[in-house]
């Protein structure tokens, strides 16, 4: 549903000479936002106003305004604001959509989206925190008034243009007026479960809830109606000191499963807990992890236990399997952190270790069925967790260990320098067997704070952020160059075996830091990410999105939707008797086993004789006829790794100098040229 192309102009090239012709259009038009509207017999194709920039001497991006310019009913070009500069220019009709989410006045003005989920209809649900007195809320929402730093819950439309509902959630009095939502889960009835932290004595709790009185700073768990207009239940969760919920999921019995960190010796644990006693004795501000199963009505603890040793430990992420087992990751500073079952590593390795734990509440005091360290000689932190379609367990995090344990077939087995690298590890469903582990990073610093999914082909997709100019990217990715900011966002997709990058890209940040804190991916490879951004200089937002203006001055929330591929690559030079072969990579599971056909665009001249006795059409037209004529050479079946190679194509001997062949798109049905979103990084020119 999205046409993507870039125009890349050499220094001194004249953008005004670029003309694009649209075949099959009834007419072209521009709307009030500068978007190009292509009217066709079956509907309107919209291209938002291009996002464009000059490329400076050091690769830096200098934004510039470019507008569509209509030439006639079927052709358009571009107008460049201001005098041209002697720099390379890129014109990029933008990503699917991207929006800010925040308010403008009140407090320091801080927004952060901390977790998100894409709903079945494509709407996006996000939670986070705000101190903006005019944070956008909707009529009928549960609470529309921000006091101090409040949590929020917002649902956007699937196209990012409007808010379905938006509500804040918090209080105004107590030890602290800080209320923050960290985790999000959606129950089978569509209700929304939020977990986080509050210091408000008047945080909205419901009659009959587990705990209606604040002590210290507590975790909270709130179940919100699907329309965001009322509370189903809301409760404090904690003891007399500091308690913080980091993540939440829902089990098959409709119970909220919450994990986090506590320094309360009287945190509510159940009588049959596998560890009923607070363990930390090293200092008042360290703590134990915890795991709590809350009843469907939020009125009692079904099962709850500490999880830790005598140092600082925290449970940072949880996913619940179909049997109701909580699978947890986090970081453990304690050498005596409880190790159970056939652990991969029973020895604490130094500083923090990542850990994996499986908790089956029906086993009572024996509920901790497996627990293992995972790490090297320095700090390792498990930050996010997901289950594969085969039941395997995938953990993503960050490491400072030069001896971090990887597997022999790993994409990257060597620590890359700087402060930290990203890591990703796959265990069997029981957690007893390590199936794969790799590092990913550059010479700077990489971190991740959430955002991991495993698609139906068992490929992990996860996010992070980096200060590395040499972070590994794949050809055809959204952005392959570091912008030189404090931190840039990255998104990565690996093969199921962790031996190769299917997709890796920077995500075109602004002129300050950006942090990705949430990710979801649909079955056809469209990713939605969310988090917070420092300033808006160069940050990509799209015309027609809900909010295209940075609200600042410190942090603004953002939501961005983009396609991850597939990527079409080819090599060779189209000269007399030369050959070129095509490789389609990063296909998604729905495309496996299907026959793909390459469609080409060509420029430089016209009337070129081609294989099959045809002539090359006019400049910029698709060479569809040629593609069909040489179908055996330009078709291939996508294998189960998402890769296909076509046979070699040999060009005739009389191809002239200057002909450029561009890989334009791919279709799965040669009789119906339904183009998929394909990034085409290369073009080759006869010399």
PDB file of C-alpha atoms in Angstrom, residues 457 459 493-497 499-502 584-589 592-593 637-644:
ATOM      1  CA  UNK A 457       9.328 -17.547  10.137  1.00  0.00           C
ATOM      2  CA  UNK A 459      13.234 -14.423  12.527  1.00  0.00           C
ATOM      3  CA  UNK A 493      16.079  -8.406  11.471  1.00  0.00           C
ATOM      4  CA  UNK A 494      18.128 -11.622  11.644  1.00  0.00           C
ATOM      5  CA  UNK A 495      17.779 -15.040  10.072  1.00  0.00           C
ATOM      6  CA  UNK A 496      16.309 -17.685  12.430  1.00  0.00           C
ATOM      7  CA  UNK A 497      19.808 -19.145  12.829  1.00  0.00           C
ATOM      8  CA  UNK A 499      23.942 -16.172  11.163  1.00  0.00           C
ATOM      9  CA  UNK A 500      23.036 -13.324   8.804  1.00  0.00           C
ATOM     10  CA  UNK A 501      21.404  -9.910   8.802  1.00  0.00           C
ATOM     11  CA  UNK A 502      18.234  -9.860   6.744  1.00  0.00           C
ATOM     12  CA  UNK A 584      15.638 -10.816  -3.612  1.00  0.00           C
ATOM     13  CA  UNK A 585      16.266 -10.767   0.141  1.00  0.00           C
ATOM     14  CA  UNK A 586      14.260 -10.111   3.294  1.00  0.00           C
ATOM     15  CA  UNK A 587      11.002 -11.544   2.005  1.00  0.00           C
ATOM     16  CA  UNK A 588       8.421 -12.236   4.697  1.00  0.00           C
ATOM     17  CA  UNK A 589       6.803 -15.578   5.464  1.00  0.00           C
ATOM     18  CA  UNK A 592       7.795 -17.931   0.897  1.00  0.00           C
ATOM     19  CA  UNK A 593       7.254 -20.574  -1.758  1.00  0.00           C
ATOM     20  CA  UNK A 637      10.816 -19.058  -6.050  1.00  0.00           C
ATOM     21  CA  UNK A 638      11.389 -17.451  -2.661  1.00  0.00           C
ATOM     22  CA  UNK A 639      13.021 -20.000  -0.386  1.00  0.00           C
ATOM     23  CA  UNK A 640      12.357 -20.462   3.318  1.00  0.00           C
ATOM     24  CA  UNK A 641      15.165 -18.094   4.256  1.00  0.00           C
ATOM     25  CA  UNK A 642      13.445 -15.300   2.367  1.00  0.00           C
ATOM     26  CA  UNK A 643      16.022 -15.312  -0.440  1.00  0.00           C
ATOM     27  CA  UNK A 644      15.843 -16.072  -4.174  1.00  0.00           C
TER      28      UNK A 644
END
